[in-house]
Amino acid sequence: MSTNSQRLGKYELLERLGQGGMAEVWKARDTLLQRYVAIKILHANLQEDPNFITRFEREAQLIASLHHPNIVQIHDFQITRIPESTTPIAYMVMDYIEGGTLDEYIASTSARGKIPSPTQIVHLFTSMSLAIDYAHQQGMIHRDIKPANILLDKNNTTRNPMGEPILTDFGVAKLLGVTSSTLSASQLGTPLYVSPEQVRGYPGNERSDIYALGVILYEMVTGVPPFRGDTAVNVFTQHLNVTPTSPALINPSLPTALTLVILKALAKDPNERFASAASMTAAIAEALNMPVPESLGQAAYSQDEANMPTYLHSPWQLGTAPLPPSSTSGVDVINRAALHATPSAPSGGAQVYQVAPPRDGTAKTGDPQATPLPAMHSPSPPPSQQRRRWRTLYGVVAALIIIAVLGSAVLVYFLKYTTAQVSPALASAVVGHCFFVSSGQLNPDSAQGIADQLEIDLQNIPDPQSGKGYYAWLLPDRHPKAENDPLQPTPQFALPLLLTSSPLPVNHGRISFFYKGTAQHDNLFSLASRLL
């Protein structure tokens, strides 16, 4: 919105507080009630949808119906026109919360090696989980929970010294009628907190919000989010198919029970996550050897290790720091640790969790000290129970994976009119990677699908013999689910899918191939999990 217009009806615009891909937020004054408010103005390019006005009015009413002390209250919503524009402006008026965001708080504490105390963590998550569960009970899913969407009310520090958390942007993604498959990268915002099912193009549900809470908890106790990378696509594919580094490897002081809680919240399968935010917070309190807050009620949770992820070590190297994000020239790195100062070394002998090594070995003084998490034993789990379902291996090629083939080839090359076998030399030497690409997120002006393209990059490939060549296919799951999966879309293409009708080109021992996808921009990852 142009800053030339300083009024929207009875509201006087004072200061633009922030701007994102979907909206901008202003501090304003209600000239009739003489009070400050915050106004979220939706970007005009999102209003070209012919169903927008009807959906805006319906969803805004639902958002305004939420009444909870930890959810920002919506007071008004309007669609109006301003003199200098022929495009209607849609906006929502809400409480103005004075204070920072949880994103800023994490940047000044956890990201600098100063982990909040167990009491602070439990109280903070109690407030947030009560708000989230309340909204879920009203049929409202957030779908975009992240620290930047959690305001900290500095005028209310009774329970939380950093400020009482107030969740904002509830239901905005649905109000705009967009999902991760139709949003551009700028509209989707940071990919650090998005759930795997949303990356796959589904709208998400209550368990998607639980996943985002798990990412926030991981970040608060380690100082870094579980997945970082050079590009949004890189991070998306990690959410889909990469096991997060155990938080205990980054912060060795974490109790094992808390590590289990975090990994359960970050389960790839939504059904393996906590059933509610309150049950997750109750598990956090138990893991930290603290009483479960009475406000959570009888939140049911289980620390049954048979139903929790068992990745208590790094999938890459045990005993080492997590792998840093790869570097790509000219691309902004999505990594909170790179945005803030390196954590300082402990001073005065007090314990400060070091989530990243200092640039030098000199201890610095004057830094605020963190309250260390107490060392404790995790609660004894109940007897193991047989898993009710096995976890499907979602897309070997979906994540940005580096495949070192030691005993077999990543790409079995097929030679025209022959059944020749791959040589042992080839099987032991092929090294490469492949990953899905979402055209809609790479092109800010596009609203196309997600995981609709594929890139293959292989090295140490010998030239094919005369008249022969290499080909690549996408194959379906080797072991399809025995039961119907309601989330699985109806296939729009036949498998196996031949990616090219002509041989893959080999250039100095390297195959670099980009599959542009089908004409319908089908979600390849939702149906295929193997590359041949």
PDB file of C-alpha atoms in Angstrom, residues 22-287:
ATOM      1  CA  MET A  22       1.033 -11.841   1.789  1.00  0.00           C
ATOM      2  CA  ALA A  23       0.440  -8.644   3.748  1.00  0.00           C
ATOM      3  CA  GLU A  24       1.858  -5.625   5.512  1.00  0.00           C
ATOM      4  CA  VAL A  25       1.161  -4.527   9.078  1.00  0.00           C
ATOM      5  CA  TRP A  26       0.718  -0.952  10.264  1.00  0.00           C
ATOM      6  CA  LYS A  27       0.453   0.677  13.648  1.00  0.00           C
ATOM      7  CA  ALA A  28      -2.589   2.929  13.503  1.00  0.00           C
ATOM      8  CA  ARG A  29      -4.842   5.037  15.683  1.00  0.00           C
ATOM      9  CA  ASP A  30      -8.572   4.521  15.975  1.00  0.00           C
ATOM     10  CA  THR A  31      -9.684   8.168  15.799  1.00  0.00           C
ATOM     11  CA  LEU A  32     -13.093   7.416  17.330  1.00  0.00           C
ATOM     12  CA  LEU A  33     -12.016   5.274  20.270  1.00  0.00           C
ATOM     13  CA  GLN A  34      -8.654   7.046  20.607  1.00  0.00           C
ATOM     14  CA  ARG A  35      -6.592   3.895  20.922  1.00  0.00           C
ATOM     15  CA  TYR A  36      -3.750   2.244  19.060  1.00  0.00           C
ATOM     16  CA  VAL A  37      -4.506  -0.724  16.820  1.00  0.00           C
ATOM     17  CA  ALA A  38      -2.594  -2.873  14.360  1.00  0.00           C
ATOM     18  CA  ILE A  39      -3.892  -3.134  10.797  1.00  0.00           C
ATOM     19  CA  LYS A  40      -2.975  -5.998   8.478  1.00  0.00           C
ATOM     20  CA  ILE A  41      -3.408  -4.924   4.847  1.00  0.00           C
ATOM     21  CA  LEU A  42      -3.557  -7.803   2.385  1.00  0.00           C
ATOM     22  CA  HIS A  43      -1.529  -7.394  -0.769  1.00  0.00           C
ATOM     23  CA  ALA A  44      -3.606  -6.386  -3.774  1.00  0.00           C
ATOM     24  CA  ASN A  45      -2.212  -9.053  -6.088  1.00  0.00           C
ATOM     25  CA  LEU A  46      -3.805 -11.713  -3.911  1.00  0.00           C
ATOM     26  CA  GLN A  47      -7.252 -10.216  -4.403  1.00  0.00           C
ATOM     27  CA  GLU A  48      -7.535 -11.019  -8.108  1.00  0.00           C
ATOM     28  CA  ASP A  49      -9.164 -14.300  -7.110  1.00  0.00           C
ATOM     29  CA  PRO A  50     -12.869 -13.888  -8.023  1.00  0.00           C
ATOM     30  CA  ASN A  51     -13.845 -15.769  -4.851  1.00  0.00           C
ATOM     31  CA  PHE A  52     -11.654 -13.654  -2.613  1.00  0.00           C
ATOM     32  CA  ILE A  53     -14.293 -11.267  -1.254  1.00  0.00           C
ATOM     33  CA  THR A  54     -16.686 -14.053  -0.261  1.00  0.00           C
ATOM     34  CA  ARG A  55     -13.900 -16.101   1.293  1.00  0.00           C
ATOM     35  CA  PHE A  56     -12.424 -13.058   3.041  1.00  0.00           C
ATOM     36  CA  GLU A  57     -15.703 -12.206   4.737  1.00  0.00           C
ATOM     37  CA  ARG A  58     -16.345 -15.813   5.775  1.00  0.00           C
ATOM     38  CA  GLU A  59     -12.860 -16.558   7.100  1.00  0.00           C
ATOM     39  CA  ALA A  60     -12.407 -13.156   8.736  1.00  0.00           C
ATOM     40  CA  GLN A  61     -15.579 -13.752  10.728  1.00  0.00           C
ATOM     41  CA  LEU A  62     -14.187 -17.073  11.932  1.00  0.00           C
ATOM     42  CA  ILE A  63     -10.876 -15.489  12.898  1.00  0.00           C
ATOM     43  CA  ALA A  64     -12.667 -12.665  14.716  1.00  0.00           C
ATOM     44  CA  SER A  65     -14.716 -15.231  16.648  1.00  0.00           C
ATOM     45  CA  LEU A  66     -11.582 -16.468  18.437  1.00  0.00           C
ATOM     46  CA  HIS A  67     -11.452 -15.064  21.969  1.00  0.00           C
ATOM     47  CA  HIS A  68      -8.399 -16.186  23.907  1.00  0.00           C
ATOM     48  CA  PRO A  69      -5.875 -14.180  25.969  1.00  0.00           C
ATOM     49  CA  ASN A  70      -2.997 -15.622  23.926  1.00  0.00           C
ATOM     50  CA  ILE A  71      -4.511 -14.968  20.485  1.00  0.00           C
ATOM     51  CA  VAL A  72      -4.528 -11.466  19.075  1.00  0.00           C
ATOM     52  CA  GLN A  73      -8.102 -10.187  18.943  1.00  0.00           C
ATOM     53  CA  ILE A  74      -9.597  -9.095  15.608  1.00  0.00           C
ATOM     54  CA  HIS A  75     -11.928  -6.091  16.003  1.00  0.00           C
ATOM     55  CA  ASP A  76     -12.827  -5.169  12.449  1.00  0.00           C
ATOM     56  CA  PHE A  77     -12.330  -6.200   8.834  1.00  0.00           C
ATOM     57  CA  GLN A  78     -13.173  -4.232   5.734  1.00  0.00           C
ATOM     58  CA  ILE A  79     -12.861  -4.160   1.960  1.00  0.00           C
ATOM     59  CA  THR A  80     -12.583  -0.593   0.748  1.00  0.00           C
ATOM     60  CA  ARG A  81     -11.112   1.543  -2.012  1.00  0.00           C
ATOM     61  CA  ILE A  82      -8.560   4.294  -1.640  1.00  0.00           C
ATOM     62  CA  PRO A  83      -8.484   7.343  -3.938  1.00  0.00           C
ATOM     63  CA  GLU A  84      -5.172   6.602  -5.650  1.00  0.00           C
ATOM     64  CA  SER A  85      -6.055   3.000  -6.548  1.00  0.00           C
ATOM     65  CA  THR A  86      -8.856   1.236  -8.385  1.00  0.00           C
ATOM     66  CA  THR A  87      -8.044  -2.031  -6.639  1.00  0.00           C
ATOM     67  CA  PRO A  88     -10.026  -2.757  -3.472  1.00  0.00           C
ATOM     68  CA  ILE A  89      -8.044  -2.942  -0.254  1.00  0.00           C
ATOM     69  CA  ALA A  90      -8.835  -5.695   2.238  1.00  0.00           C
ATOM     70  CA  TYR A  91      -7.646  -5.246   5.787  1.00  0.00           C
ATOM     71  CA  MET A  92      -8.148  -6.523   9.328  1.00  0.00           C
ATOM     72  CA  VAL A  93      -7.941  -4.440  12.502  1.00  0.00           C
ATOM     73  CA  MET A  94      -6.569  -6.081  15.633  1.00  0.00           C
ATOM     74  CA  ASP A  95      -5.078  -5.350  19.031  1.00  0.00           C
ATOM     75  CA  TYR A  96      -1.765  -3.525  18.999  1.00  0.00           C
ATOM     76  CA  ILE A  97       0.687  -5.546  21.106  1.00  0.00           C
ATOM     77  CA  GLU A  98       3.618  -3.551  22.405  1.00  0.00           C
ATOM     78  CA  GLY A  99       6.772  -5.622  22.485  1.00  0.00           C
ATOM     79  CA  GLY A 100       8.967  -7.779  20.303  1.00  0.00           C
ATOM     80  CA  THR A 101       8.472 -11.215  18.793  1.00  0.00           C
ATOM     81  CA  LEU A 102       9.598 -14.664  19.833  1.00  0.00           C
ATOM     82  CA  ASP A 103      11.874 -14.570  16.790  1.00  0.00           C
ATOM     83  CA  GLU A 104      13.733 -11.595  18.245  1.00  0.00           C
ATOM     84  CA  TYR A 105      13.843 -13.243  21.671  1.00  0.00           C
ATOM     85  CA  ILE A 106      15.402 -16.434  20.297  1.00  0.00           C
ATOM     86  CA  ALA A 107      17.930 -14.373  18.338  1.00  0.00           C
ATOM     87  CA  SER A 108      19.074 -12.637  21.531  1.00  0.00           C
ATOM     88  CA  THR A 109      19.109 -15.737  23.756  1.00  0.00           C
ATOM     89  CA  SER A 110      19.229 -19.241  22.314  1.00  0.00           C
ATOM     90  CA  ALA A 111      21.003 -18.211  19.110  1.00  0.00           C
ATOM     91  CA  ARG A 112      23.731 -16.665  21.286  1.00  0.00           C
ATOM     92  CA  GLY A 113      24.134 -19.754  23.423  1.00  0.00           C
ATOM     93  CA  LYS A 114      21.941 -18.582  26.312  1.00  0.00           C
ATOM     94  CA  ILE A 115      19.191 -21.175  26.575  1.00  0.00           C
ATOM     95  CA  PRO A 116      16.039 -20.177  28.502  1.00  0.00           C
ATOM     96  CA  SER A 117      15.500 -21.954  31.809  1.00  0.00           C
ATOM     97  CA  PRO A 118      13.227 -25.006  32.110  1.00  0.00           C
ATOM     98  CA  THR A 119      10.665 -22.870  33.926  1.00  0.00           C
ATOM     99  CA  GLN A 120      10.636 -20.300  31.132  1.00  0.00           C
ATOM    100  CA  ILE A 121      10.305 -22.986  28.459  1.00  0.00           C
ATOM    101  CA  VAL A 122       7.411 -24.753  30.189  1.00  0.00           C
ATOM    102  CA  HIS A 123       5.536 -21.523  30.954  1.00  0.00           C
ATOM    103  CA  LEU A 124       6.024 -20.186  27.434  1.00  0.00           C
ATOM    104  CA  PHE A 125       4.828 -23.388  25.775  1.00  0.00           C
ATOM    105  CA  THR A 126       1.919 -23.665  28.200  1.00  0.00           C
ATOM    106  CA  SER A 127       0.581 -20.288  27.095  1.00  0.00           C
ATOM    107  CA  MET A 128       1.097 -21.071  23.412  1.00  0.00           C
ATOM    108  CA  SER A 129      -0.338 -24.583  23.587  1.00  0.00           C
ATOM    109  CA  LEU A 130      -3.514 -23.442  25.346  1.00  0.00           C
ATOM    110  CA  ALA A 131      -4.103 -20.904  22.583  1.00  0.00           C
ATOM    111  CA  ILE A 132      -3.404 -23.401  19.810  1.00  0.00           C
ATOM    112  CA  ASP A 133      -5.625 -26.114  21.277  1.00  0.00           C
ATOM    113  CA  TYR A 134      -8.411 -23.587  21.831  1.00  0.00           C
ATOM    114  CA  ALA A 135      -8.261 -22.550  18.181  1.00  0.00           C
ATOM    115  CA  HIS A 136      -8.207 -26.179  17.051  1.00  0.00           C
ATOM    116  CA  GLN A 137     -11.319 -26.858  19.109  1.00  0.00           C
ATOM    117  CA  GLN A 138     -12.995 -23.995  17.256  1.00  0.00           C
ATOM    118  CA  GLY A 139     -12.056 -25.578  13.938  1.00  0.00           C
ATOM    119  CA  MET A 140      -9.288 -23.073  13.179  1.00  0.00           C
ATOM    120  CA  ILE A 141      -5.845 -24.276  12.054  1.00  0.00           C
ATOM    121  CA  HIS A 142      -2.998 -21.769  12.049  1.00  0.00           C
ATOM    122  CA  ARG A 143      -0.840 -23.373   9.301  1.00  0.00           C
ATOM    123  CA  ASP A 144       1.937 -20.791   9.662  1.00  0.00           C
ATOM    124  CA  ILE A 145       3.167 -20.946  13.263  1.00  0.00           C
ATOM    125  CA  LYS A 146       6.650 -19.476  13.520  1.00  0.00           C
ATOM    126  CA  PRO A 147       8.456 -17.240  16.040  1.00  0.00           C
ATOM    127  CA  ALA A 148       7.811 -14.132  13.919  1.00  0.00           C
ATOM    128  CA  ASN A 149       4.060 -14.752  14.313  1.00  0.00           C
ATOM    129  CA  ILE A 150       4.282 -14.919  18.113  1.00  0.00           C
ATOM    130  CA  LEU A 151       4.234 -11.491  19.744  1.00  0.00           C
ATOM    131  CA  LEU A 152       5.588 -10.964  23.272  1.00  0.00           C
ATOM    132  CA  ASP A 153       3.478  -8.523  25.275  1.00  0.00           C
ATOM    133  CA  LYS A 154       5.964  -6.546  27.340  1.00  0.00           C
ATOM    134  CA  ASN A 155       3.115  -5.130  29.425  1.00  0.00           C
ATOM    135  CA  ASN A 156       2.214  -8.605  30.677  1.00  0.00           C
ATOM    136  CA  THR A 157       5.168 -10.375  32.272  1.00  0.00           C
ATOM    137  CA  THR A 158       3.423 -12.103  35.176  1.00  0.00           C
ATOM    138  CA  ARG A 159       3.999 -15.644  33.885  1.00  0.00           C
ATOM    139  CA  ASN A 160       6.603 -15.066  31.202  1.00  0.00           C
ATOM    140  CA  PRO A 161       9.380 -12.547  31.901  1.00  0.00           C
ATOM    141  CA  MET A 162      10.060 -12.094  28.181  1.00  0.00           C
ATOM    142  CA  GLY A 163       6.412 -11.094  27.702  1.00  0.00           C
ATOM    143  CA  GLU A 164       3.200 -13.083  27.417  1.00  0.00           C
ATOM    144  CA  PRO A 165       3.106 -14.814  24.002  1.00  0.00           C
ATOM    145  CA  ILE A 166       0.283 -13.682  21.727  1.00  0.00           C
ATOM    146  CA  LEU A 167      -0.271 -15.656  18.520  1.00  0.00           C
ATOM    147  CA  THR A 168      -1.155 -13.712  15.409  1.00  0.00           C
ATOM    148  CA  ASP A 169      -2.043 -14.573  11.790  1.00  0.00           C
ATOM    149  CA  PHE A 170      -4.407 -17.395  12.728  1.00  0.00           C
ATOM    150  CA  GLY A 171      -6.126 -18.673   9.604  1.00  0.00           C
ATOM    151  CA  VAL A 172      -4.636 -16.044   7.290  1.00  0.00           C
ATOM    152  CA  ALA A 173      -3.286 -18.663   4.874  1.00  0.00           C
ATOM    153  CA  LYS A 174      -6.741 -20.202   4.464  1.00  0.00           C
ATOM    154  CA  LEU A 175      -8.356 -16.772   4.255  1.00  0.00           C
ATOM    155  CA  LEU A 176      -6.166 -16.006   1.268  1.00  0.00           C
ATOM    156  CA  GLY A 177      -7.083 -19.341  -0.310  1.00  0.00           C
ATOM    157  CA  VAL A 178      -3.494 -20.411  -0.756  1.00  0.00           C
ATOM    158  CA  THR A 179      -1.367 -23.423   0.153  1.00  0.00           C
ATOM    159  CA  SER A 180       2.298 -24.255  -0.208  1.00  0.00           C
ATOM    160  CA  SER A 181       1.593 -25.573  -3.706  1.00  0.00           C
ATOM    161  CA  THR A 182       0.202 -22.257  -4.963  1.00  0.00           C
ATOM    162  CA  LEU A 183       2.329 -19.749  -3.085  1.00  0.00           C
ATOM    163  CA  SER A 184       5.493 -18.236  -4.449  1.00  0.00           C
ATOM    164  CA  ALA A 185       8.616 -18.297  -2.312  1.00  0.00           C
ATOM    165  CA  SER A 186       8.099 -14.713  -1.154  1.00  0.00           C
ATOM    166  CA  GLN A 187       4.503 -15.395  -0.178  1.00  0.00           C
ATOM    167  CA  LEU A 188       5.234 -18.582   1.694  1.00  0.00           C
ATOM    168  CA  GLY A 189       7.868 -16.853   3.781  1.00  0.00           C
ATOM    169  CA  THR A 190      10.444 -18.752   5.786  1.00  0.00           C
ATOM    170  CA  PRO A 191      10.355 -22.503   5.143  1.00  0.00           C
ATOM    171  CA  LEU A 192      12.008 -23.313   8.469  1.00  0.00           C
ATOM    172  CA  TYR A 193       8.762 -24.214  10.246  1.00  0.00           C
ATOM    173  CA  VAL A 194       6.591 -25.781   7.536  1.00  0.00           C
ATOM    174  CA  SER A 195       5.429 -29.376   7.992  1.00  0.00           C
ATOM    175  CA  PRO A 196       6.252 -32.173   5.524  1.00  0.00           C
ATOM    176  CA  GLU A 197       2.616 -32.588   4.495  1.00  0.00           C
ATOM    177  CA  GLN A 198       2.351 -28.878   3.676  1.00  0.00           C
ATOM    178  CA  VAL A 199       5.498 -29.148   1.568  1.00  0.00           C
ATOM    179  CA  ARG A 200       3.779 -31.943  -0.339  1.00  0.00           C
ATOM    180  CA  GLY A 201       0.992 -29.521  -1.223  1.00  0.00           C
ATOM    181  CA  TYR A 202      -1.662 -30.445   1.337  1.00  0.00           C
ATOM    182  CA  PRO A 203      -3.346 -27.731   3.443  1.00  0.00           C
ATOM    183  CA  GLY A 204      -2.223 -29.163   6.773  1.00  0.00           C
ATOM    184  CA  ASN A 205      -4.159 -29.929   9.937  1.00  0.00           C
ATOM    185  CA  GLU A 206      -3.789 -29.774  13.723  1.00  0.00           C
ATOM    186  CA  ARG A 207      -0.698 -31.988  13.610  1.00  0.00           C
ATOM    187  CA  SER A 208       0.935 -29.520  11.204  1.00  0.00           C
ATOM    188  CA  ASP A 209       0.781 -26.882  13.938  1.00  0.00           C
ATOM    189  CA  ILE A 210       2.320 -29.402  16.360  1.00  0.00           C
ATOM    190  CA  TYR A 211       5.224 -29.885  13.939  1.00  0.00           C
ATOM    191  CA  ALA A 212       5.859 -26.134  13.883  1.00  0.00           C
ATOM    192  CA  LEU A 213       5.876 -26.103  17.696  1.00  0.00           C
ATOM    193  CA  GLY A 214       8.458 -28.881  17.596  1.00  0.00           C
ATOM    194  CA  VAL A 215      10.695 -26.814  15.323  1.00  0.00           C
ATOM    195  CA  ILE A 216      10.402 -23.859  17.711  1.00  0.00           C
ATOM    196  CA  LEU A 217      11.256 -26.042  20.724  1.00  0.00           C
ATOM    197  CA  TYR A 218      14.259 -27.496  18.881  1.00  0.00           C
ATOM    198  CA  GLU A 219      15.466 -23.987  18.094  1.00  0.00           C
ATOM    199  CA  MET A 220      14.959 -22.707  21.636  1.00  0.00           C
ATOM    200  CA  VAL A 221      17.059 -25.457  23.241  1.00  0.00           C
ATOM    201  CA  THR A 222      19.813 -25.570  20.594  1.00  0.00           C
ATOM    202  CA  GLY A 223      19.943 -22.085  19.088  1.00  0.00           C
ATOM    203  CA  VAL A 224      19.412 -23.312  15.529  1.00  0.00           C
ATOM    204  CA  PRO A 225      16.431 -24.713  13.607  1.00  0.00           C
ATOM    205  CA  PRO A 226      16.617 -28.408  12.703  1.00  0.00           C
ATOM    206  CA  PHE A 227      16.861 -27.788   8.953  1.00  0.00           C
ATOM    207  CA  ARG A 228      18.870 -25.070   7.216  1.00  0.00           C
ATOM    208  CA  GLY A 229      19.955 -24.581   3.635  1.00  0.00           C
ATOM    209  CA  ASP A 230      20.798 -22.215   0.825  1.00  0.00           C
ATOM    210  CA  THR A 231      17.348 -22.187  -0.749  1.00  0.00           C
ATOM    211  CA  ALA A 232      13.732 -22.754   0.190  1.00  0.00           C
ATOM    212  CA  VAL A 233      13.659 -25.918  -1.928  1.00  0.00           C
ATOM    213  CA  ASN A 234      16.691 -27.242  -0.060  1.00  0.00           C
ATOM    214  CA  VAL A 235      14.945 -26.778   3.291  1.00  0.00           C
ATOM    215  CA  PHE A 236      11.635 -28.145   1.999  1.00  0.00           C
ATOM    216  CA  THR A 237      13.256 -31.385   0.887  1.00  0.00           C
ATOM    217  CA  GLN A 238      14.943 -31.772   4.277  1.00  0.00           C
ATOM    218  CA  HIS A 239      11.565 -31.445   5.993  1.00  0.00           C
ATOM    219  CA  LEU A 240      10.329 -34.191   3.708  1.00  0.00           C
ATOM    220  CA  ASN A 241      13.031 -36.792   3.983  1.00  0.00           C
ATOM    221  CA  VAL A 242      15.923 -35.910   6.304  1.00  0.00           C
ATOM    222  CA  THR A 243      16.112 -36.994   9.926  1.00  0.00           C
ATOM    223  CA  PRO A 244      16.948 -33.962  12.080  1.00  0.00           C
ATOM    224  CA  THR A 245      20.252 -33.999  13.908  1.00  0.00           C
ATOM    225  CA  SER A 246      19.600 -35.017  17.486  1.00  0.00           C
ATOM    226  CA  PRO A 247      19.343 -31.813  19.564  1.00  0.00           C
ATOM    227  CA  ALA A 248      21.457 -33.530  22.224  1.00  0.00           C
ATOM    228  CA  LEU A 249      24.419 -33.433  19.839  1.00  0.00           C
ATOM    229  CA  ILE A 250      24.160 -29.650  19.710  1.00  0.00           C
ATOM    230  CA  ASN A 251      23.317 -29.161  23.388  1.00  0.00           C
ATOM    231  CA  PRO A 252      24.686 -32.173  25.323  1.00  0.00           C
ATOM    232  CA  SER A 253      22.988 -30.959  28.511  1.00  0.00           C
ATOM    233  CA  LEU A 254      19.543 -31.847  27.197  1.00  0.00           C
ATOM    234  CA  PRO A 255      17.814 -34.730  28.992  1.00  0.00           C
ATOM    235  CA  THR A 256      17.212 -37.758  26.816  1.00  0.00           C
ATOM    236  CA  ALA A 257      13.488 -37.517  27.544  1.00  0.00           C
ATOM    237  CA  LEU A 258      13.351 -33.992  26.098  1.00  0.00           C
ATOM    238  CA  THR A 259      15.148 -35.170  22.975  1.00  0.00           C
ATOM    239  CA  LEU A 260      12.457 -37.825  22.544  1.00  0.00           C
ATOM    240  CA  VAL A 261       9.724 -35.211  22.937  1.00  0.00           C
ATOM    241  CA  ILE A 262      11.281 -33.005  20.260  1.00  0.00           C
ATOM    242  CA  LEU A 263      11.762 -35.842  17.787  1.00  0.00           C
ATOM    243  CA  LYS A 264       8.204 -37.048  18.332  1.00  0.00           C
ATOM    244  CA  ALA A 265       6.894 -33.569  17.536  1.00  0.00           C
ATOM    245  CA  LEU A 266       9.047 -33.565  14.380  1.00  0.00           C
ATOM    246  CA  ALA A 267       7.872 -36.956  13.117  1.00  0.00           C
ATOM    247  CA  LYS A 268       7.406 -37.026   9.342  1.00  0.00           C
ATOM    248  CA  ASP A 269       4.121 -38.905   9.746  1.00  0.00           C
ATOM    249  CA  PRO A 270       1.499 -36.571  11.292  1.00  0.00           C
ATOM    250  CA  ASN A 271      -0.101 -39.521  13.108  1.00  0.00           C
ATOM    251  CA  GLU A 272       3.119 -40.095  15.056  1.00  0.00           C
ATOM    252  CA  ARG A 273       3.164 -36.583  16.516  1.00  0.00           C
ATOM    253  CA  PHE A 274       1.432 -35.437  19.683  1.00  0.00           C
ATOM    254  CA  ALA A 275      -2.341 -35.322  19.458  1.00  0.00           C
ATOM    255  CA  SER A 276      -2.509 -31.829  20.950  1.00  0.00           C
ATOM    256  CA  ALA A 277      -0.278 -28.933  21.902  1.00  0.00           C
ATOM    257  CA  ALA A 278      -1.187 -29.432  25.572  1.00  0.00           C
ATOM    258  CA  SER A 279      -0.037 -33.055  25.506  1.00  0.00           C
ATOM    259  CA  MET A 280       3.248 -31.936  23.973  1.00  0.00           C
ATOM    260  CA  THR A 281       3.761 -29.306  26.677  1.00  0.00           C
ATOM    261  CA  ALA A 282       2.889 -31.822  29.397  1.00  0.00           C
ATOM    262  CA  ALA A 283       5.574 -34.107  27.973  1.00  0.00           C
ATOM    263  CA  ILE A 284       8.044 -31.196  27.972  1.00  0.00           C
ATOM    264  CA  ALA A 285       7.361 -30.525  31.657  1.00  0.00           C
ATOM    265  CA  GLU A 286       7.746 -34.201  32.538  1.00  0.00           C
ATOM    266  CA  ALA A 287      10.991 -34.437  30.564  1.00  0.00           C
TER     267      ALA A 287
END
